[in-house]
Amino acid sequence: MIGAIYRGPMKISVENVEIPSIQEGELLLRVKAVGVCPTDVKVYRRGSSSVQAPRILGHEVVGEVAESRTPSVSVGERVNVAADSPCLECSNCRRGLENICTSMQSLGVNIDGGYAQFMRVPREFVDKGLVLPLPDGVSWESGALVEPVAVSLHALSLGRPRERDLTVVIGDGPNALIHTQLLKNIFHVRRVIVVGLMEHRLKQASILGADETLKVQDLGKEIGKLKEEGIDLLDLTIANEPSVREAMDLLTAGTKLVIFGGSQTDLPLRIDTNSVHYKQLTITGSTGTTVDEYRKAHQLVVAGQINLDKIISHTFSLYEIRKALEFTESQQGLKSVVIP
Ligand SMILES: [Zn+2]
Ligand SMILES: [Zn+2]
């Protein structure tokens, strides 16, 4: 089969490799679509201590079952496979933090992912119900995006959005547009403002339900008004120096700040204890998702409650993997999907 093999930072090559063999309880998937995630770009660019090369990256995966060694899934079924399988036994898992499992099995990290024509699905994914059916009505491309919806759902749930809330989403990438839709369609938040850099992305944010969009350079003029109204939830989908500064400027009484986006290097949060105390601020990070939230996200995607077609802007073949990663990095389109 053809697979894109990651061999270290800036090294990824499309090679002819053996089709993986499967054991009792496992599945072999004919990969149909893989979402290109900024995490893949990060690993490709700078490497990652958790990803040992050689490795096939890609964790937003859908496909057709080509071989099954479990009675629970049949050959020919269309399925989505969750990105991560938590052990459910470590102390984090037992504390309800299965998204931060210390023995997580993750596609594209410690097991081969989807940037290939075929992918082995380990038994624990099957046994834990992390292989989810995809009805015919859901396109392969949309079906591949259950994971970004699931991690978004996890982040927003931590911010406990209420219907009366004013929410400010900082960032205009694909995840920000998923957040916008979850806030409007699922949490029914009163007002969502998306702050971003790119005209075409902000336009899409409006189409997908944002009540207002703001170019970053215009934020300064609006800060006074926004703070007077009071920001309930501040959703930082991208963490870089300017966006963190903007977030700090926007904190008002009772703001819940959710840091969803990871940053390239550690950035200090300049905030004093008394302002956390007297403004009653809440600051939380968010990473990954739980098994329940993954299933909920799958239901939302299947029910068409999140418009993913409008978020997917480009598709690439497996041979164009570098182009796909570099395109995602350039922020030109919105979400890219690789079709092996
Ligand atoms: Zn992802
Ligand atoms: Zn665990």
mmCIF file of C-alpha atoms and ligand atoms in Angstrom:
data_model
loop_
_atom_site.group_PDB
_atom_site.id
_atom_site.type_symbol
_atom_site.label_atom_id
_atom_site.label_comp_id
_atom_site.label_asym_id
_atom_site.label_seq_id
_atom_site.Cartn_x
_atom_site.Cartn_y
_atom_site.Cartn_z
ATOM 1 C CA MET A 1 0.000 0.000 0.000
ATOM 2 C CA ILE A 2 0.962 3.658 -0.203
ATOM 3 C CA GLY A 3 1.622 5.385 3.107
ATOM 4 C CA ALA A 4 3.046 8.753 4.142
ATOM 5 C CA ILE A 5 5.823 7.949 6.589
ATOM 6 C CA TYR A 6 7.002 10.575 9.047
ATOM 7 C CA ARG A 7 10.746 10.116 9.592
ATOM 8 C CA GLY A 8 11.510 13.135 11.752
ATOM 9 C CA PRO A 9 11.040 16.917 11.589
ATOM 10 C CA MET A 10 10.551 18.113 7.997
ATOM 11 C CA LYS A 11 10.866 14.525 6.777
ATOM 12 C CA ILE A 12 7.783 12.843 5.462
ATOM 13 C CA SER A 13 7.837 10.573 2.437
ATOM 14 C CA VAL A 14 5.200 8.745 0.460
ATOM 15 C CA GLU A 15 6.354 5.128 0.278
ATOM 16 C CA ASN A 16 5.227 1.688 -0.730
ATOM 17 C CA VAL A 17 4.830 -0.276 2.507
ATOM 18 C CA GLU A 18 3.238 -3.557 3.668
ATOM 19 C CA ILE A 19 -0.479 -3.536 4.425
ATOM 20 C CA PRO A 20 -0.679 -3.920 8.231
ATOM 21 C CA SER A 21 -1.690 -7.379 9.428
ATOM 22 C CA ILE A 22 -4.352 -7.610 12.110
ATOM 23 C CA GLN A 23 -4.834 -9.784 15.184
ATOM 24 C CA GLU A 24 -7.906 -11.228 16.886
ATOM 25 C CA GLY A 25 -10.340 -8.453 17.855
ATOM 26 C CA GLU A 26 -8.837 -5.922 15.423
ATOM 27 C CA LEU A 27 -9.941 -4.277 12.187
ATOM 28 C CA LEU A 28 -8.242 -3.271 8.974
ATOM 29 C CA LEU A 29 -9.589 -0.027 7.619
ATOM 30 C CA ARG A 30 -9.459 1.129 4.000
ATOM 31 C CA VAL A 31 -8.892 4.804 4.790
ATOM 32 C CA LYS A 32 -11.270 7.126 2.936
ATOM 33 C CA ALA A 33 -10.488 10.543 4.430
ATOM 34 C CA VAL A 34 -8.217 12.098 7.062
ATOM 35 C CA GLY A 35 -8.565 15.619 8.429
ATOM 36 C CA VAL A 36 -5.339 17.623 8.416
ATOM 37 C CA CYS A 37 -4.850 18.865 11.959
ATOM 38 C CA PRO A 38 -2.516 21.657 13.141
ATOM 39 C CA THR A 39 -1.026 18.990 15.446
ATOM 40 C CA ASP A 40 0.186 17.083 12.357
ATOM 41 C CA VAL A 41 1.767 20.296 11.110
ATOM 42 C CA LYS A 42 3.498 20.842 14.471
ATOM 43 C CA VAL A 43 4.932 17.314 14.470
ATOM 44 C CA TYR A 44 6.060 17.646 10.846
ATOM 45 C CA ARG A 45 7.714 21.029 11.484
ATOM 46 C CA ARG A 46 9.352 20.590 14.839
ATOM 47 C CA GLY A 47 8.957 16.969 15.862
ATOM 48 C CA SER A 48 7.369 15.848 19.105
ATOM 49 C CA SER A 49 8.732 13.994 22.108
ATOM 50 C CA SER A 50 5.698 11.702 22.061
ATOM 51 C CA VAL A 51 5.886 10.767 18.358
ATOM 52 C CA GLN A 52 8.623 8.227 17.615
ATOM 53 C CA ALA A 53 9.633 8.021 13.933
ATOM 54 C CA PRO A 54 8.969 6.185 11.714
ATOM 55 C CA ARG A 55 5.270 6.793 12.197
ATOM 56 C CA ILE A 56 2.207 7.298 10.010
ATOM 57 C CA LEU A 57 0.514 10.475 11.243
ATOM 58 C CA GLY A 58 -3.156 11.440 10.918
ATOM 59 C CA HIS A 59 -5.749 11.017 13.678
ATOM 60 C CA GLU A 60 -9.001 12.329 12.152
ATOM 61 C CA VAL A 61 -9.842 9.146 10.314
ATOM 62 C CA VAL A 62 -12.766 7.535 8.521
ATOM 63 C CA GLY A 63 -12.841 4.505 6.289
ATOM 64 C CA GLU A 64 -14.450 1.312 5.181
ATOM 65 C CA VAL A 65 -13.784 -1.917 7.055
ATOM 66 C CA ALA A 66 -11.652 -4.062 4.720
ATOM 67 C CA GLU A 67 -11.044 -6.946 7.141
ATOM 68 C CA SER A 68 -12.613 -7.717 10.493
ATOM 69 C CA ARG A 69 -11.519 -10.084 13.230
ATOM 70 C CA THR A 70 -14.336 -9.138 15.573
ATOM 71 C CA PRO A 71 -18.016 -10.097 15.321
ATOM 72 C CA SER A 72 -19.048 -6.559 16.364
ATOM 73 C CA VAL A 73 -18.011 -4.877 13.083
ATOM 74 C CA SER A 74 -18.545 -6.207 9.555
ATOM 75 C CA VAL A 75 -16.515 -5.864 6.388
ATOM 76 C CA GLY A 76 -17.801 -2.997 4.244
ATOM 77 C CA GLU A 77 -19.065 -0.891 7.184
ATOM 78 C CA ARG A 78 -18.368 2.827 7.022
ATOM 79 C CA VAL A 79 -16.809 3.967 10.285
ATOM 80 C CA ASN A 80 -15.116 6.798 12.107
ATOM 81 C CA VAL A 81 -12.305 5.850 14.492
ATOM 82 C CA ALA A 82 -11.631 7.998 17.562
ATOM 83 C CA ALA A 83 -8.148 9.507 17.782
ATOM 84 C CA ASP A 84 -7.396 8.362 21.314
ATOM 85 C CA SER A 85 -8.096 5.370 23.474
ATOM 86 C CA PRO A 86 -7.640 6.118 27.189
ATOM 87 C CA CYS A 87 -6.777 3.209 29.521
ATOM 88 C CA LEU A 88 -9.651 4.083 31.923
ATOM 89 C CA GLU A 89 -7.524 2.711 34.783
ATOM 90 C CA CYS A 90 -4.737 5.206 35.529
ATOM 91 C CA SER A 91 -5.233 7.794 38.258
ATOM 92 C CA ASN A 92 -6.152 10.537 35.765
ATOM 93 C CA CYS A 93 -8.715 8.280 34.089
ATOM 94 C CA ARG A 94 -10.166 7.361 37.483
ATOM 95 C CA ARG A 95 -10.465 11.069 38.307
ATOM 96 C CA GLY A 96 -12.530 11.684 35.177
ATOM 97 C CA LEU A 97 -9.541 13.071 33.281
ATOM 98 C CA GLU A 98 -9.410 10.355 30.636
ATOM 99 C CA ASN A 99 -8.441 13.036 28.090
ATOM 100 C CA ILE A 100 -5.160 13.304 30.029
ATOM 101 C CA CYS A 101 -4.683 9.526 30.409
ATOM 102 C CA THR A 102 -1.072 8.680 31.199
ATOM 103 C CA SER A 103 -1.152 5.521 29.031
ATOM 104 C CA MET A 104 -3.154 6.856 26.128
ATOM 105 C CA GLN A 105 -3.071 4.976 22.822
ATOM 106 C CA SER A 106 -3.259 7.629 20.127
ATOM 107 C CA LEU A 107 -3.453 7.392 16.352
ATOM 108 C CA GLY A 108 -0.500 9.073 14.689
ATOM 109 C CA VAL A 109 1.343 9.280 18.007
ATOM 110 C CA ASN A 110 2.153 5.834 19.425
ATOM 111 C CA ILE A 111 0.192 3.824 16.853
ATOM 112 C CA ASP A 112 0.091 4.369 13.104
ATOM 113 C CA GLY A 113 -2.584 6.786 11.942
ATOM 114 C CA GLY A 114 -4.510 7.415 8.766
ATOM 115 C CA TYR A 115 -2.195 8.967 6.184
ATOM 116 C CA ALA A 116 -2.099 5.654 4.312
ATOM 117 C CA GLN A 117 -4.367 3.511 2.171
ATOM 118 C CA PHE A 118 -4.968 1.103 5.057
ATOM 119 C CA MET A 119 -4.865 1.449 8.835
ATOM 120 C CA ARG A 120 -4.918 -1.165 11.592
ATOM 121 C CA VAL A 121 -7.495 -0.466 14.312
ATOM 122 C CA PRO A 122 -6.246 -1.932 17.617
ATOM 123 C CA ARG A 123 -8.539 -4.119 19.687
ATOM 124 C CA GLU A 124 -8.904 -1.624 22.538
ATOM 125 C CA PHE A 125 -10.508 0.903 20.165
ATOM 126 C CA VAL A 126 -13.039 -1.732 19.128
ATOM 127 C CA ASP A 127 -13.684 -2.953 22.687
ATOM 128 C CA LYS A 128 -14.135 0.556 24.113
ATOM 129 C CA GLY A 129 -16.669 1.483 21.423
ATOM 130 C CA LEU A 130 -14.332 3.963 19.756
ATOM 131 C CA VAL A 131 -15.207 2.710 16.260
ATOM 132 C CA LEU A 132 -18.421 4.481 15.364
ATOM 133 C CA PRO A 133 -20.733 3.802 12.409
ATOM 134 C CA LEU A 134 -21.057 6.450 9.752
ATOM 135 C CA PRO A 135 -24.417 6.471 7.940
ATOM 136 C CA ASP A 136 -24.392 6.751 4.130
ATOM 137 C CA GLY A 137 -25.753 10.292 4.318
ATOM 138 C CA VAL A 138 -22.597 11.618 5.987
ATOM 139 C CA SER A 139 -19.775 12.380 3.544
ATOM 140 C CA TRP A 140 -16.349 10.879 4.199
ATOM 141 C CA GLU A 141 -14.922 14.381 4.540
ATOM 142 C CA SER A 142 -17.425 15.491 7.192
ATOM 143 C CA GLY A 143 -17.226 12.143 8.964
ATOM 144 C CA ALA A 144 -13.484 12.632 9.380
ATOM 145 C CA LEU A 145 -14.108 15.727 11.507
ATOM 146 C CA VAL A 146 -15.763 14.111 14.509
ATOM 147 C CA GLU A 147 -12.506 14.525 16.452
ATOM 148 C CA PRO A 148 -12.253 18.328 16.039
ATOM 149 C CA VAL A 149 -15.923 18.581 17.018
ATOM 150 C CA ALA A 150 -15.269 16.385 20.078
ATOM 151 C CA VAL A 151 -12.281 18.377 21.329
ATOM 152 C CA SER A 152 -14.250 21.589 20.766
ATOM 153 C CA LEU A 153 -17.193 20.224 22.715
ATOM 154 C CA HIS A 154 -14.855 19.317 25.565
ATOM 155 C CA ALA A 155 -13.335 22.811 25.658
ATOM 156 C CA LEU A 156 -16.651 24.616 25.600
ATOM 157 C CA SER A 157 -18.216 22.339 28.203
ATOM 158 C CA LEU A 158 -15.431 23.415 30.572
ATOM 159 C CA GLY A 159 -16.537 27.022 29.992
ATOM 160 C CA ARG A 160 -20.125 26.085 30.967
ATOM 161 C CA PRO A 161 -21.835 28.376 28.423
ATOM 162 C CA ARG A 162 -25.289 29.687 29.374
ATOM 163 C CA GLU A 163 -27.996 31.014 27.073
ATOM 164 C CA ARG A 164 -27.644 34.587 28.330
ATOM 165 C CA ASP A 165 -23.886 34.678 27.732
ATOM 166 C CA LEU A 166 -21.777 36.940 25.597
ATOM 167 C CA THR A 167 -18.956 34.812 24.246
ATOM 168 C CA VAL A 168 -15.880 36.064 22.464
ATOM 169 C CA VAL A 169 -14.030 33.524 20.313
ATOM 170 C CA ILE A 170 -10.462 34.556 19.583
ATOM 171 C CA GLY A 171 -9.194 32.990 16.369
ATOM 172 C CA ASP A 172 -10.819 32.257 13.015
ATOM 173 C CA GLY A 173 -9.469 28.806 12.141
ATOM 174 C CA PRO A 174 -11.562 25.680 11.482
ATOM 175 C CA ASN A 175 -11.862 24.908 15.200
ATOM 176 C CA ALA A 176 -13.040 28.455 15.949
ATOM 177 C CA LEU A 177 -15.797 27.967 13.372
ATOM 178 C CA ILE A 178 -16.760 24.657 14.965
ATOM 179 C CA HIS A 179 -16.815 26.404 18.376
ATOM 180 C CA THR A 180 -19.051 29.116 16.939
ATOM 181 C CA GLN A 181 -21.561 26.550 15.710
ATOM 182 C CA LEU A 182 -21.538 24.603 18.976
ATOM 183 C CA LEU A 183 -22.083 27.812 20.929
ATOM 184 C CA LYS A 184 -25.007 28.863 18.754
ATOM 185 C CA ASN A 185 -26.617 25.543 17.764
ATOM 186 C CA ILE A 186 -26.015 23.413 20.848
ATOM 187 C CA PHE A 187 -25.491 25.772 23.793
ATOM 188 C CA HIS A 188 -27.822 28.459 22.340
ATOM 189 C CA VAL A 189 -25.616 31.274 23.572
ATOM 190 C CA ARG A 190 -27.136 34.737 23.105
ATOM 191 C CA ARG A 191 -24.227 36.446 21.391
ATOM 192 C CA VAL A 192 -21.011 35.130 19.837
ATOM 193 C CA ILE A 193 -18.323 37.457 18.542
ATOM 194 C CA VAL A 194 -15.454 36.000 16.524
ATOM 195 C CA VAL A 195 -12.198 37.934 16.455
ATOM 196 C CA GLY A 196 -9.813 37.009 13.642
ATOM 197 C CA LEU A 197 -7.273 37.984 11.055
ATOM 198 C CA MET A 198 -8.582 36.670 7.771
ATOM 199 C CA GLU A 199 -11.456 38.305 5.918
ATOM 200 C CA HIS A 200 -12.560 35.066 4.186
ATOM 201 C CA ARG A 201 -12.625 33.138 7.461
ATOM 202 C CA LEU A 202 -14.591 35.831 9.289
ATOM 203 C CA LYS A 203 -17.096 35.850 6.453
ATOM 204 C CA GLN A 204 -17.535 32.123 6.915
ATOM 205 C CA ALA A 205 -17.917 32.619 10.675
ATOM 206 C CA SER A 206 -20.878 34.944 9.993
ATOM 207 C CA ILE A 207 -22.449 32.436 7.619
ATOM 208 C CA LEU A 208 -22.065 29.742 10.285
ATOM 209 C CA GLY A 209 -23.827 31.750 12.970
ATOM 210 C CA ALA A 210 -21.481 34.303 14.556
ATOM 211 C CA ASP A 211 -23.531 37.321 15.615
ATOM 212 C CA GLU A 212 -20.626 39.613 14.959
ATOM 213 C CA THR A 213 -17.102 39.334 13.601
ATOM 214 C CA LEU A 214 -14.202 41.648 14.297
ATOM 215 C CA LYS A 215 -10.869 42.075 12.588
ATOM 216 C CA VAL A 216 -8.090 41.916 15.181
ATOM 217 C CA GLN A 217 -6.960 45.424 14.294
ATOM 218 C CA ASP A 218 -10.425 46.774 15.131
ATOM 219 C CA LEU A 219 -10.597 45.069 18.520
ATOM 220 C CA GLY A 220 -8.957 47.987 20.348
ATOM 221 C CA LYS A 221 -11.836 50.316 19.458
ATOM 222 C CA GLU A 222 -14.429 47.819 20.704
ATOM 223 C CA ILE A 223 -12.804 46.695 23.956
ATOM 224 C CA GLY A 224 -14.443 49.392 26.106
ATOM 225 C CA LYS A 225 -17.929 48.541 24.846
ATOM 226 C CA LEU A 226 -17.395 44.791 25.201
ATOM 227 C CA LYS A 227 -16.090 45.104 28.743
ATOM 228 C CA GLU A 228 -19.000 47.269 29.706
ATOM 229 C CA GLU A 229 -21.429 44.645 28.436
ATOM 230 C CA GLY A 230 -19.347 41.975 30.221
ATOM 231 C CA ILE A 231 -17.757 38.943 28.597
ATOM 232 C CA ASP A 232 -18.958 35.704 30.144
ATOM 233 C CA LEU A 233 -16.905 33.251 28.153
ATOM 234 C CA LEU A 234 -13.626 34.007 26.453
ATOM 235 C CA ASP A 235 -12.567 31.211 24.139
ATOM 236 C CA LEU A 236 -8.924 31.339 23.125
ATOM 237 C CA THR A 237 -8.728 29.007 20.130
ATOM 238 C CA ILE A 238 -5.285 30.212 19.157
ATOM 239 C CA ALA A 239 -2.566 30.904 21.685
ATOM 240 C CA ASN A 240 0.174 33.180 20.441
ATOM 241 C CA GLU A 241 1.580 36.330 21.970
ATOM 242 C CA PRO A 242 -0.891 38.807 20.461
ATOM 243 C CA SER A 243 -3.951 36.609 21.093
ATOM 244 C CA VAL A 244 -2.970 36.007 24.728
ATOM 245 C CA ARG A 245 -2.520 39.756 25.182
ATOM 246 C CA GLU A 246 -5.952 40.393 23.651
ATOM 247 C CA ALA A 247 -7.483 37.826 25.989
ATOM 248 C CA MET A 248 -5.910 39.478 29.051
ATOM 249 C CA ASP A 249 -7.306 42.834 27.918
ATOM 250 C CA LEU A 250 -10.804 41.412 27.602
ATOM 251 C CA LEU A 251 -11.160 39.853 31.065
ATOM 252 C CA THR A 252 -14.083 41.392 32.935
ATOM 253 C CA ALA A 253 -15.965 40.495 36.111
ATOM 254 C CA GLY A 254 -16.923 36.843 36.022
ATOM 255 C CA THR A 255 -15.165 35.964 32.753
ATOM 256 C CA LYS A 256 -14.370 32.313 32.210
ATOM 257 C CA LEU A 257 -11.273 31.999 30.038
ATOM 258 C CA VAL A 258 -10.814 28.710 28.193
ATOM 259 C CA ILE A 259 -7.394 28.141 26.671
ATOM 260 C CA PHE A 260 -8.073 25.693 23.841
ATOM 261 C CA GLY A 261 -5.186 26.440 21.497
ATOM 262 C CA GLY A 262 -1.700 25.163 22.300
ATOM 263 C CA SER A 263 1.192 27.541 21.790
ATOM 264 C CA GLN A 264 4.561 26.945 20.130
ATOM 265 C CA THR A 265 6.470 28.030 23.213
ATOM 266 C CA ASP A 266 5.341 28.650 26.770
ATOM 267 C CA LEU A 267 3.765 32.079 27.040
ATOM 268 C CA PRO A 268 3.370 33.739 30.439
ATOM 269 C CA LEU A 269 -0.152 34.734 31.440
ATOM 270 C CA ARG A 270 0.316 38.173 32.938
ATOM 271 C CA ILE A 271 -2.404 38.366 35.509
ATOM 272 C CA ASP A 272 -2.385 39.285 39.182
ATOM 273 C CA THR A 273 -4.029 37.321 41.963
ATOM 274 C CA ASN A 274 -6.191 40.225 43.078
ATOM 275 C CA SER A 275 -7.722 40.625 39.680
ATOM 276 C CA VAL A 276 -8.572 36.885 39.670
ATOM 277 C CA HIS A 277 -9.954 37.349 43.185
ATOM 278 C CA TYR A 278 -11.937 40.581 42.830
ATOM 279 C CA LYS A 279 -13.167 39.914 39.298
ATOM 280 C CA GLN A 280 -13.979 36.313 40.185
ATOM 281 C CA LEU A 281 -12.210 35.032 37.094
ATOM 282 C CA THR A 282 -12.046 31.415 36.004
ATOM 283 C CA ILE A 283 -9.143 30.214 33.885
ATOM 284 C CA THR A 284 -9.059 26.715 32.464
ATOM 285 C CA GLY A 285 -7.122 24.872 29.812
ATOM 286 C CA SER A 286 -8.582 22.189 27.595
ATOM 287 C CA THR A 287 -6.939 19.285 25.832
ATOM 288 C CA GLY A 288 -8.397 16.326 23.986
ATOM 289 C CA THR A 289 -11.802 14.941 24.830
ATOM 290 C CA THR A 290 -13.548 12.213 26.807
ATOM 291 C CA VAL A 291 -15.088 9.032 25.406
ATOM 292 C CA ASP A 292 -18.601 10.331 26.156
ATOM 293 C CA GLU A 293 -17.932 13.647 24.470
ATOM 294 C CA TYR A 294 -16.519 11.815 21.452
ATOM 295 C CA ARG A 295 -19.756 9.857 21.151
ATOM 296 C CA LYS A 296 -21.818 13.023 21.577
ATOM 297 C CA ALA A 297 -19.779 14.756 18.852
ATOM 298 C CA HIS A 298 -20.332 11.763 16.579
ATOM 299 C CA GLN A 299 -24.101 12.095 17.124
ATOM 300 C CA LEU A 300 -23.977 15.808 16.317
ATOM 301 C CA VAL A 301 -22.065 15.173 13.092
ATOM 302 C CA VAL A 302 -24.385 12.335 12.054
ATOM 303 C CA ALA A 303 -27.447 14.496 12.799
ATOM 304 C CA GLY A 304 -25.998 17.311 10.665
ATOM 305 C CA GLN A 305 -26.123 19.770 13.579
ATOM 306 C CA ILE A 306 -22.672 21.106 12.775
ATOM 307 C CA ASN A 307 -22.079 22.240 9.209
ATOM 308 C CA LEU A 308 -18.700 20.778 8.330
ATOM 309 C CA ASP A 309 -19.030 21.031 4.543
ATOM 310 C CA LYS A 310 -18.630 24.791 4.844
ATOM 311 C CA ILE A 311 -15.487 24.334 6.925
ATOM 312 C CA ILE A 312 -13.756 21.904 4.557
ATOM 313 C CA SER A 313 -12.149 24.055 1.891
ATOM 314 C CA HIS A 314 -9.553 21.822 0.227
ATOM 315 C CA THR A 315 -8.815 18.156 -0.420
ATOM 316 C CA PHE A 316 -5.428 16.641 -1.212
ATOM 317 C CA SER A 317 -4.221 13.207 -2.306
ATOM 318 C CA LEU A 318 -1.779 11.204 -0.220
ATOM 319 C CA TYR A 319 0.969 12.112 -2.679
ATOM 320 C CA GLU A 320 0.352 15.766 -1.829
ATOM 321 C CA ILE A 321 0.795 15.267 1.914
ATOM 322 C CA ARG A 322 3.538 17.881 2.298
ATOM 323 C CA LYS A 323 1.505 20.360 0.314
ATOM 324 C CA ALA A 324 -1.515 19.625 2.527
ATOM 325 C CA LEU A 325 0.495 20.218 5.718
ATOM 326 C CA GLU A 326 2.108 23.384 4.412
ATOM 327 C CA PHE A 327 -1.223 24.666 3.126
ATOM 328 C CA THR A 328 -2.790 24.140 6.555
ATOM 329 C CA GLU A 329 0.105 25.979 8.140
ATOM 330 C CA SER A 330 -0.296 28.938 5.773
ATOM 331 C CA GLN A 331 -3.916 29.490 6.959
ATOM 332 C CA GLN A 332 -5.019 30.130 3.370
ATOM 333 C CA GLY A 333 -8.026 27.868 3.280
ATOM 334 C CA LEU A 334 -10.012 26.548 6.183
ATOM 335 C CA LYS A 335 -9.897 22.803 6.876
ATOM 336 C CA SER A 336 -8.054 20.466 4.521
ATOM 337 C CA VAL A 337 -8.732 16.771 4.154
ATOM 338 C CA VAL A 338 -6.457 14.108 2.663
ATOM 339 C CA ILE A 339 -8.130 11.460 0.519
ATOM 340 C CA PRO A 340 -5.752 8.467 0.299
HETATM 341 ZN ZN ZN B 1 -6.978 16.895 15.338
HETATM 342 ZN ZN ZN B 2 -5.630 6.306 31.754
#
